[in-house]
Short mmCIF file of C-alpha atoms and ligand atoms in Angstrom, two decimals:
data_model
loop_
_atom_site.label_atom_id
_atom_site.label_comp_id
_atom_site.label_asym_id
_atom_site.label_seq_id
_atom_site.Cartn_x
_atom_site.Cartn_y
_atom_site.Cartn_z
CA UNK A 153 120.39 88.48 79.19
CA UNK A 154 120.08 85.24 81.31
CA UNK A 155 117.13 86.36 83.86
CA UNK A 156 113.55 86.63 82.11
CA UNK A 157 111.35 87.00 84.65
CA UNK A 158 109.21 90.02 85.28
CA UNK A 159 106.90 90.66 88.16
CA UNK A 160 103.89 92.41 87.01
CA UNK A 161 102.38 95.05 89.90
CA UNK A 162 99.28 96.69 89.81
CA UNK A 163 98.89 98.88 93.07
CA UNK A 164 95.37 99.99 94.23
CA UNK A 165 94.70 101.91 97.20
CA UNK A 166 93.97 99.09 99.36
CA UNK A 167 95.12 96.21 97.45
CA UNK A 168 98.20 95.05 94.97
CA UNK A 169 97.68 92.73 91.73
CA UNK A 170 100.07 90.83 90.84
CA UNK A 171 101.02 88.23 88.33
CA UNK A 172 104.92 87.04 87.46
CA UNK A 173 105.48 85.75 84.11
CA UNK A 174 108.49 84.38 81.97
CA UNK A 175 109.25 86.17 79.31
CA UNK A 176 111.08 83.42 77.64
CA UNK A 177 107.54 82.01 76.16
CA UNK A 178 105.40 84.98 78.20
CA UNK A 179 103.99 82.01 80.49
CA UNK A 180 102.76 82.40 83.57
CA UNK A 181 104.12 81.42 86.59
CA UNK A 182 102.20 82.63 89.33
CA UNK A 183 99.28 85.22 89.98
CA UNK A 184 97.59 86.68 92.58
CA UNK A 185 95.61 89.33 94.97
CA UNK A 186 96.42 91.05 98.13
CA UNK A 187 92.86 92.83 99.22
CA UNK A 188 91.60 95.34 102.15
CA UNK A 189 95.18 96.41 102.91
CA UNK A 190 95.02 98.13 106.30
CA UNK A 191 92.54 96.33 107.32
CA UNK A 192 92.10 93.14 110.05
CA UNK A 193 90.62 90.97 107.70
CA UNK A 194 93.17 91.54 104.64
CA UNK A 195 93.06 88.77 102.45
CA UNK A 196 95.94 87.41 99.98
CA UNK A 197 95.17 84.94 97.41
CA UNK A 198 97.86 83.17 95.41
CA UNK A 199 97.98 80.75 92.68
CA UNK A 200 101.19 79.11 91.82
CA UNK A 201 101.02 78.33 88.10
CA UNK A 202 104.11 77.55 87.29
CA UNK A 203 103.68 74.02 89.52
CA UNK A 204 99.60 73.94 88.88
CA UNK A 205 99.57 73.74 92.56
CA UNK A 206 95.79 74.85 93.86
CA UNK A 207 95.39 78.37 95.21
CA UNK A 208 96.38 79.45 98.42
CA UNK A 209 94.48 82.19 100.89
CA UNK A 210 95.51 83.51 103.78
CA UNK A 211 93.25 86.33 105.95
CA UNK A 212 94.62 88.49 108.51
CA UNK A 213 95.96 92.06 108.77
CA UNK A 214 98.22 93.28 106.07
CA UNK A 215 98.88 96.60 107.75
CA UNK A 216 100.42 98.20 104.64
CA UNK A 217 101.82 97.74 100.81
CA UNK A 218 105.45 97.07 102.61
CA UNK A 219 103.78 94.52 104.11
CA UNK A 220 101.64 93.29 101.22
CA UNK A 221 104.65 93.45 99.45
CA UNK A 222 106.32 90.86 101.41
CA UNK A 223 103.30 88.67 102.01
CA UNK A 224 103.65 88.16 98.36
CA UNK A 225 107.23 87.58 98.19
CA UNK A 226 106.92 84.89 100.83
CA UNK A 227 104.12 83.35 98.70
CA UNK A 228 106.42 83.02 95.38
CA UNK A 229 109.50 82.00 97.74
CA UNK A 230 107.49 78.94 98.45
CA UNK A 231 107.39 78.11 94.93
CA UNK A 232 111.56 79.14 94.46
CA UNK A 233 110.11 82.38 92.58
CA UNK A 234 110.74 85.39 95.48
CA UNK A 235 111.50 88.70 94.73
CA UNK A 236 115.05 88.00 95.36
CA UNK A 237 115.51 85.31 92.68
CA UNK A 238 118.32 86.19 90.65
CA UNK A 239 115.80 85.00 87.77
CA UNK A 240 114.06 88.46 88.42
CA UNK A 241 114.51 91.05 85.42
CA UNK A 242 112.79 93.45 86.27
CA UNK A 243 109.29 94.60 87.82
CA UNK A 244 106.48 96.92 85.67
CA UNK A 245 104.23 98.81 87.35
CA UNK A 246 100.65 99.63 85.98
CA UNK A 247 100.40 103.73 86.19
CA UNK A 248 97.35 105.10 85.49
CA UNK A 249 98.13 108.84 84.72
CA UNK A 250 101.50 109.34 82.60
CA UNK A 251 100.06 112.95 81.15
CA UNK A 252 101.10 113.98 78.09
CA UNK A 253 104.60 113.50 79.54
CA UNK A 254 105.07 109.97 79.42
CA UNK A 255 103.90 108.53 75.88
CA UNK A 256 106.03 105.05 76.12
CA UNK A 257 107.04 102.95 79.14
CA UNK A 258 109.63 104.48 81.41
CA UNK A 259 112.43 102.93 83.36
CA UNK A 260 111.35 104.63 87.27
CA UNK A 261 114.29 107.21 88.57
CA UNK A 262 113.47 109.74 91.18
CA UNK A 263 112.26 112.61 88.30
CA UNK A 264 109.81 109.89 87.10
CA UNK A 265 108.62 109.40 90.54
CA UNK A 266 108.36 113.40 90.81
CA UNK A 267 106.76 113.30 87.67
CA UNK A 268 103.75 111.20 88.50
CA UNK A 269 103.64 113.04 91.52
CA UNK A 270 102.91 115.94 90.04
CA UNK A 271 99.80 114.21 88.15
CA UNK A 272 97.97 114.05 91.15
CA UNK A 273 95.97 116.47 90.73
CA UNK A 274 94.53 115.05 87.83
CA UNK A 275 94.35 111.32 89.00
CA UNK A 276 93.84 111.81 92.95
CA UNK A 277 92.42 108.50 93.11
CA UNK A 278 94.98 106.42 90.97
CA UNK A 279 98.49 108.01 91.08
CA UNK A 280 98.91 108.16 94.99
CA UNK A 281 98.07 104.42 94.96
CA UNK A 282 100.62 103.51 92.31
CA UNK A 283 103.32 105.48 93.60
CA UNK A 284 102.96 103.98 96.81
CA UNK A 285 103.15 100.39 95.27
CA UNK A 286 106.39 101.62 93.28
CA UNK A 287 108.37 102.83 96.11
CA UNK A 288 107.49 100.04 98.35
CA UNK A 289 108.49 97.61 95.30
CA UNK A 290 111.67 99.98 94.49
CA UNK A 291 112.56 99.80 98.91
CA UNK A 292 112.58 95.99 98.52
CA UNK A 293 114.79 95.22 95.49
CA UNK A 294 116.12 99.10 95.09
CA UNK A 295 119.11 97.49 92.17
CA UNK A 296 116.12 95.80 89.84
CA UNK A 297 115.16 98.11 86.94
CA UNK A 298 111.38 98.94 87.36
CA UNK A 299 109.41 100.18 84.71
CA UNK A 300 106.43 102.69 84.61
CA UNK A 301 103.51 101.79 81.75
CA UNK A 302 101.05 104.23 81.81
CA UNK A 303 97.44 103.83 80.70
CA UNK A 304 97.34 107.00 79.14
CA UNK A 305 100.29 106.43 76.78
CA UNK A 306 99.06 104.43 73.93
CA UNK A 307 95.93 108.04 73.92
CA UNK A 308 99.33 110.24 73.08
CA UNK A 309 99.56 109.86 69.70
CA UNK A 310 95.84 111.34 69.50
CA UNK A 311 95.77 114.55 67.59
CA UNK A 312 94.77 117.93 69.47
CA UNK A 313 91.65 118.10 67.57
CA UNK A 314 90.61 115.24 69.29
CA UNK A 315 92.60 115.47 72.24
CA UNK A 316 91.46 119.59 73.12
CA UNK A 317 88.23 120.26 74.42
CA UNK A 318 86.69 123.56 72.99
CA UNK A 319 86.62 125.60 76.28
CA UNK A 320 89.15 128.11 76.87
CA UNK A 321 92.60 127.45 76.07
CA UNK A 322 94.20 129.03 78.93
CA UNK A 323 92.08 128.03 81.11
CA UNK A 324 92.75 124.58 80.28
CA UNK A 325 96.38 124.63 79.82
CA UNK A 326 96.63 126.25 83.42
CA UNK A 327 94.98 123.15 84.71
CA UNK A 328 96.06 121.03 82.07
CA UNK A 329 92.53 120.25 81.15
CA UNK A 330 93.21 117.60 78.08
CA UNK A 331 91.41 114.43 76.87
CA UNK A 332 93.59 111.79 78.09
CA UNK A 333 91.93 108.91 77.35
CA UNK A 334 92.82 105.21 79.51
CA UNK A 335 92.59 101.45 79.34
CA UNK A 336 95.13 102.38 76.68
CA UNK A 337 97.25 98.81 78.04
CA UNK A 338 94.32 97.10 76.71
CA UNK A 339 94.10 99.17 73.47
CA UNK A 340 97.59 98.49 72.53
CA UNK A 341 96.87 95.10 72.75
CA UNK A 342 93.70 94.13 71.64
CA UNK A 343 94.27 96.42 68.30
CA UNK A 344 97.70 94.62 67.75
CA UNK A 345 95.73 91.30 68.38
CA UNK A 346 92.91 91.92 66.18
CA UNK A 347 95.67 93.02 63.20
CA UNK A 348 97.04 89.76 63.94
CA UNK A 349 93.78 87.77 64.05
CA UNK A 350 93.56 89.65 60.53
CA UNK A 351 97.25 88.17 58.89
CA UNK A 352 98.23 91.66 58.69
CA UNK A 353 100.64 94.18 60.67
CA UNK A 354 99.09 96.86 63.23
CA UNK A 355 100.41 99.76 60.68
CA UNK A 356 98.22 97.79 57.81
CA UNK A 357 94.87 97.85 59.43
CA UNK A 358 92.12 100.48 61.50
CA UNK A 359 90.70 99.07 64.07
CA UNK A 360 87.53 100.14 66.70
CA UNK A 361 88.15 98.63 69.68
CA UNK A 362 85.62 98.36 72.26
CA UNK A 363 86.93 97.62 75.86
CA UNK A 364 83.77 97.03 77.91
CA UNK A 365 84.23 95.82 81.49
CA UNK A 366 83.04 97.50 84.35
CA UNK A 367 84.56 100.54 82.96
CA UNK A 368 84.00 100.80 79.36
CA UNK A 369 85.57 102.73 76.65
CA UNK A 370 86.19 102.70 72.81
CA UNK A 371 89.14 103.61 70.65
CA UNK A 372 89.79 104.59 67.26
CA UNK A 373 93.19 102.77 65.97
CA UNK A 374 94.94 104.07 62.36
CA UNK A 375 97.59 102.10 61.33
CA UNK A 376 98.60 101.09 65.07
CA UNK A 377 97.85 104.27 66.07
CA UNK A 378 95.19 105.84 68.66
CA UNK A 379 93.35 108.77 66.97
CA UNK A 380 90.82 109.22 69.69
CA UNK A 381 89.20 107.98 72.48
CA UNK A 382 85.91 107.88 74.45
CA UNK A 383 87.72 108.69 77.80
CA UNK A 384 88.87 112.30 78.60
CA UNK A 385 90.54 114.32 81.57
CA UNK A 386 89.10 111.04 83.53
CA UNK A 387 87.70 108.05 82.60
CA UNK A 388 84.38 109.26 83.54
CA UNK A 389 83.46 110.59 79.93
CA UNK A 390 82.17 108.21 77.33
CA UNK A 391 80.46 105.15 76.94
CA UNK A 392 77.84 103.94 79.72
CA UNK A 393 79.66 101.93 81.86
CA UNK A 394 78.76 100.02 85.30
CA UNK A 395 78.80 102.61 87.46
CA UNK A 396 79.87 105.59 85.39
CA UNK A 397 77.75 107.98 83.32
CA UNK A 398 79.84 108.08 80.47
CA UNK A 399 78.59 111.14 78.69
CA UNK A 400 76.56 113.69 80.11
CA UNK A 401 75.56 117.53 79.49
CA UNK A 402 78.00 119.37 81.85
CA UNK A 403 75.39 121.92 82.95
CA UNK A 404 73.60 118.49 84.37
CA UNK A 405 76.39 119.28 87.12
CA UNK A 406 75.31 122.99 87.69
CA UNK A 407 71.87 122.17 87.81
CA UNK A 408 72.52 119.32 90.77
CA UNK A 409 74.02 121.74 92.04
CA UNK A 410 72.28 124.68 92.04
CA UNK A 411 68.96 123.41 91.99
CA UNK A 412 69.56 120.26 93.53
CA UNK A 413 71.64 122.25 96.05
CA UNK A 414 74.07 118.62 96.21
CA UNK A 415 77.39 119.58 96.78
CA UNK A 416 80.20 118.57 94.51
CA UNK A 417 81.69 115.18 96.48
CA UNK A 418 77.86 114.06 96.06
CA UNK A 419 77.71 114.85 91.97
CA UNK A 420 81.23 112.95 91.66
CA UNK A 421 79.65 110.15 93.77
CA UNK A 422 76.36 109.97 91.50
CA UNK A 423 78.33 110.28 88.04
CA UNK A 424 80.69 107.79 88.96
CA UNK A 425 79.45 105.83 91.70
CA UNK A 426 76.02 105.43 91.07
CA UNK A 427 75.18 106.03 87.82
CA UNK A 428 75.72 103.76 84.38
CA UNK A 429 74.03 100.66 84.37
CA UNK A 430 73.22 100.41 88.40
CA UNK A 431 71.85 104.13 88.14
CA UNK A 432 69.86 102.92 85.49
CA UNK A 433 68.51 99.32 86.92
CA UNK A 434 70.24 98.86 90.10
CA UNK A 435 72.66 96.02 88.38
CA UNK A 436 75.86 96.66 86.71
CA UNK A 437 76.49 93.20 85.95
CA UNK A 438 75.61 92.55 82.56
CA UNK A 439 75.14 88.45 83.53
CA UNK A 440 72.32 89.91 85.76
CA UNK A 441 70.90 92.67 83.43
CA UNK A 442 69.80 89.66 80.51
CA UNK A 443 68.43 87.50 83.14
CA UNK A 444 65.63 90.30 84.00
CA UNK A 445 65.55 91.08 80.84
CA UNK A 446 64.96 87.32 79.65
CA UNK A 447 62.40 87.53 82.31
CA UNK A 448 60.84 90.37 80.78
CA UNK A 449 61.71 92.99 83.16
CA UNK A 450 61.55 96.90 81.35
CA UNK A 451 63.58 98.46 83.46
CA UNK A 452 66.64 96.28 82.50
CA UNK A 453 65.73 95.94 79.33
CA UNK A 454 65.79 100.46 78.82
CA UNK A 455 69.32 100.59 80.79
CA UNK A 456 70.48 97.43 77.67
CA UNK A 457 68.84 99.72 75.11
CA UNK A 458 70.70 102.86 76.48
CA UNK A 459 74.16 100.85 77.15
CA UNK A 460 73.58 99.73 72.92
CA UNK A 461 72.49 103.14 71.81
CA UNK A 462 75.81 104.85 73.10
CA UNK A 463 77.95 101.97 72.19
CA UNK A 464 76.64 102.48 68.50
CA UNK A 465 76.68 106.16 68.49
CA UNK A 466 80.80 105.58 69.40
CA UNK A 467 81.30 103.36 66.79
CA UNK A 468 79.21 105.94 64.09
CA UNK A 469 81.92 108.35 65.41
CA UNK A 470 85.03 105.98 65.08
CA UNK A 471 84.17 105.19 61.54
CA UNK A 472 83.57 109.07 60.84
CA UNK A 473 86.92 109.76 62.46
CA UNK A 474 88.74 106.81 60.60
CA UNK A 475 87.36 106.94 57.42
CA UNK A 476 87.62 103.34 56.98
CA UNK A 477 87.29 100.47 59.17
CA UNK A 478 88.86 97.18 58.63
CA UNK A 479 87.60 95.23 62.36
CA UNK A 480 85.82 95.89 65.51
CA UNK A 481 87.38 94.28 68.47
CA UNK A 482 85.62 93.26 71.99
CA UNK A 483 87.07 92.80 74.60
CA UNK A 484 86.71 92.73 78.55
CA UNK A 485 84.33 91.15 80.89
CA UNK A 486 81.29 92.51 78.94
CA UNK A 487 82.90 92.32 75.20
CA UNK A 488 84.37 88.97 75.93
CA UNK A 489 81.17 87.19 77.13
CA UNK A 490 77.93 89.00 76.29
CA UNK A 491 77.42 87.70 73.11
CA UNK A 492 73.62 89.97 73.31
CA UNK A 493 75.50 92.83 73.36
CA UNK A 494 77.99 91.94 70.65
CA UNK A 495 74.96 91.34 68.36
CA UNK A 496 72.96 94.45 69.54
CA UNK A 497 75.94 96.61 69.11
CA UNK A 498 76.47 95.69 65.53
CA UNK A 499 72.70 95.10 64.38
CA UNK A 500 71.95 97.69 62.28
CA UNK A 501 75.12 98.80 60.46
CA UNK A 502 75.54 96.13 57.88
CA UNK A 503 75.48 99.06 55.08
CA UNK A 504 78.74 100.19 56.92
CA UNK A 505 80.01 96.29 56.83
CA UNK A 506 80.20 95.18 59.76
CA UNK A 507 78.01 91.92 60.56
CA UNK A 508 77.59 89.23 63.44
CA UNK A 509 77.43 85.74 62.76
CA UNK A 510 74.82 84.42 65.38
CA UNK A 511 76.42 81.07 65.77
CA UNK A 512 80.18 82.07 65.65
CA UNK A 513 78.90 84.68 68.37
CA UNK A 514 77.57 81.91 70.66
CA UNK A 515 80.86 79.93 70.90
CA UNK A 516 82.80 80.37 74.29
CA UNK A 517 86.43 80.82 73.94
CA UNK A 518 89.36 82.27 75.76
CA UNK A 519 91.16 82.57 72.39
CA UNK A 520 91.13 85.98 69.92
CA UNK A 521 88.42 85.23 67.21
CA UNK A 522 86.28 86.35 64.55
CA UNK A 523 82.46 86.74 64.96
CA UNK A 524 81.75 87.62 61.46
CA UNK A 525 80.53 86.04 58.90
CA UNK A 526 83.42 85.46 56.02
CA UNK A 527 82.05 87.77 53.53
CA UNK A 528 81.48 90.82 55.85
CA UNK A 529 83.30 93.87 54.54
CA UNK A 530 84.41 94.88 58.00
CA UNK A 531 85.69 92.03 60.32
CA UNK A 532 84.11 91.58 64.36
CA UNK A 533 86.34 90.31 66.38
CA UNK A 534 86.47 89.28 69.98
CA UNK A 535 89.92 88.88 71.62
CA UNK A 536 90.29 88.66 75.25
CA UNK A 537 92.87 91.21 76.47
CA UNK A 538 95.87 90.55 78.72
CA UNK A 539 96.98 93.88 80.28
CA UNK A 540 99.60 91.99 82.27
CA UNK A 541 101.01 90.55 79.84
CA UNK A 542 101.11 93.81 77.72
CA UNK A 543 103.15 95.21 80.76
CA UNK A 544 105.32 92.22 80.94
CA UNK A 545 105.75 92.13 77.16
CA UNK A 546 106.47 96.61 77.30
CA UNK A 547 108.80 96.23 80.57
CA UNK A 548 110.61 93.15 79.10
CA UNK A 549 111.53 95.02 76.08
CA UNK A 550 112.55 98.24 77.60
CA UNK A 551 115.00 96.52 80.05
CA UNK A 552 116.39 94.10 77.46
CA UNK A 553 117.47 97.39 75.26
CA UNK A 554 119.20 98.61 78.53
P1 AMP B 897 85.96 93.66 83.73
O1 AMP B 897 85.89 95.05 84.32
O2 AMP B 897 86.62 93.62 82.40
O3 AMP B 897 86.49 92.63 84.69
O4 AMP B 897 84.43 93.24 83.45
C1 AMP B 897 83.54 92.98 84.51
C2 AMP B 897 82.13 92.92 83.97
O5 AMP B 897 82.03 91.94 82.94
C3 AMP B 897 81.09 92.46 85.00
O6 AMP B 897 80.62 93.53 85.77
C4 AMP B 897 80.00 91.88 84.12
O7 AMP B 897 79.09 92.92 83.78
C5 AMP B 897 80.70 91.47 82.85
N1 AMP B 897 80.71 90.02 82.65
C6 AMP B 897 81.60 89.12 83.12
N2 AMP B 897 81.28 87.88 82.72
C7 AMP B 897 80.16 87.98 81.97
C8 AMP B 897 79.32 87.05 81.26
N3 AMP B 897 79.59 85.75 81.24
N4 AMP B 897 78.27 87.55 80.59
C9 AMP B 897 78.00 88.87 80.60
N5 AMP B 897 78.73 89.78 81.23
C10 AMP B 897 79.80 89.35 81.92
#
């Protein structure tokens, strides 16, 4: 196959991500952000990486994805990479919700697209928004293969004692209540990193691997394999996260509402709008959260302690659940660069064998890399994850088997 370029697409509701990369070396040749789509003030930036050009922006109305779409196609024609190059392989679309009927990436056909359709119900906010990138992507170049890669895939190997929640069975099936689990992109990734980081293969090593950005959530790893997750029918459930809950008592929702009397829209707002870190402290950014809390502020300092206390219980589990452990892996915003939460998150279970190395854990890097000292028992490990390339890297090898 000559072309090896795929455009990586990651459809919002009101704005696209996108990056293009060559698959030949998985460079990167351009990236960029359409925002507020449907609005006046719509704003698209691009960076051109391929000619190390600066960034471009451009504000106006984008009235739709069609049109976002374009926008962006102009932007790469500038740079000879439009969506029309003949270069183009093929185009992989982030999905959020693939079910438990998509468990690998999946080359998009009209069943596919009725397929994610019918997920709706149980991703309302993510599914409509993808689908609509898809078709708009599909309407502009409808003979390029396009390829679905779901979130939720790299959760389906989980087994149903971990994937089932204990309430009743028919009930759930009806609505197919299930613990799906997401960020599963970054799983994938960061767990096949980390066995790398280790000079051994995925199926050699278990890995815990903590993705902690705004949303957070950890992951048990066997052999290459996900054998549970901290996120469930949503990706409410879990760790503390910036706006999210995370775990919670269920009748917590009855008693809102009942004696609370707040209706339903208002307890989905609270979990997952305004609770987590900025329920607890008003800040969700962890940057802002040390500097009260170097500043001696309490209030900071209990939503940290409560952020670490969860984090820990998760990793209790994952070693419970794995049996043994040979790394843990940060990643994301949080994982990558709080190097106080690294160290707070690990203090404490040396007996189990993980430890942090305070001055390896102060080094700024964009590269994968182990925190721990070189006699630790259990590796740490921080490796920055690259969803987009993991989509590039999924999509790439789908269409090159076609
Ligand atoms: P993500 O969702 O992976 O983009 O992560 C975003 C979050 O990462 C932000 O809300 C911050 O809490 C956190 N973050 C980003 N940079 C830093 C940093 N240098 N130190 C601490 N936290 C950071």
């Amino acid at each position: 196959m000559s072309a090896t370029r795929v455009l990586v697409l990651n459809s919002g509701s009101s704005s696209v991500k996108y990056q293009l990369l060559d698959m030949r070396d998985s460079s990167r040749l351009a990236a960029g952000l359409v925002e507020r789509i449907g609005e006046q003030s719509s704003r698209l930036k691009h960076t051109p990486l391929a000619t190390g050009g600066d960034p471009r922006e451009w504000t106006g109305p984008i009235a739709d994805h069609d049109a976002a779409l374009k926008a962006v196609s102009e932007e790469l024609s500038k740079d000879g990479l439009g969506l029309d190059s003949p270069e183009l392989v093929a185009i992989g679309h982030r999905v959020v919700h693939g079910g438990k009927t998509f468990t690998e990436p999946t080359v998009i056909d009209e069943t596919v697209l009725a397929e994610i359709e019918r997920l709706i119900p149980v991703a309302p906010l993510h599914n409509p928004a993808n689908l609509t990138g898809i078709r708009t992507a599909r309407a502009l170049r409808p003979d390029l293969p396009q390829v679905a890669v779901f979130d939720t895939a790299f959760h389906t190997t989980m087994p149903e004692s971990a994937a089932r929640y204990a309430i009743d069975v028919a009930t759930a099936d009806a609505h197919r209540i299930r613990r799906y689990g997401f960020h599963g992109t970054s799983h994938a990734y960061v767990s096949r990193a980390t066995a790398k980081l280790l000079g051994k293969a995925p199926e050699d090593v278990n890995v815990i691997v903590l993705h902690l950005g705004n949303g957070a959530s950890a992951s048990a790893v066997r052999g290459g394999r996900c054998v549970d997750t901290s996120m469930g029918l949503t990706p409410l459930e879990g760790l503390v996260m910036g706006t999210r809950s995370g775990d919670t008592d269920p009748a917590v929702i009855f008693h809102l509402a009942r004696v609370g009397k707040m209706s339903i829209d208002e307890i989905d707002t609270l979990l997952n709008k305004k609770s987590g870190l900025v329920g607890l402290c008003g800040d969700n950014d962890m940057r802002e959260i040390q500097r009260r809390i170097d500043e001696g502020d309490e209030q900071a300092e209990l939503a940290f302690d409560i952020y670490i206390h969860r984090l820990k219980k998760y990793i209790g589990a994952y070693y419970a659940v794995l049996g043994t452990v040979d790394a843990i892996a940060f990643t994301a915003g949080v994982g990558e660069n709080a190097a106080p939460v690294r160290e707070a998150a690990v203090a404490g279970l040396e007996t189990l064998g993980p430890a942090v190395d305070r001055e390896l854990n102060a080094v700024r890097s964009d590269e994968p890399r182990l925190i721990s000292p070189a006699d630790a028992r259990v590796k740490v490990a921080v490796v920055p994850t690259d969803e987009e390339l993991e989509i590039a890297t999924q999509t790439y090898a789908l269409v090159s088997r076609h």
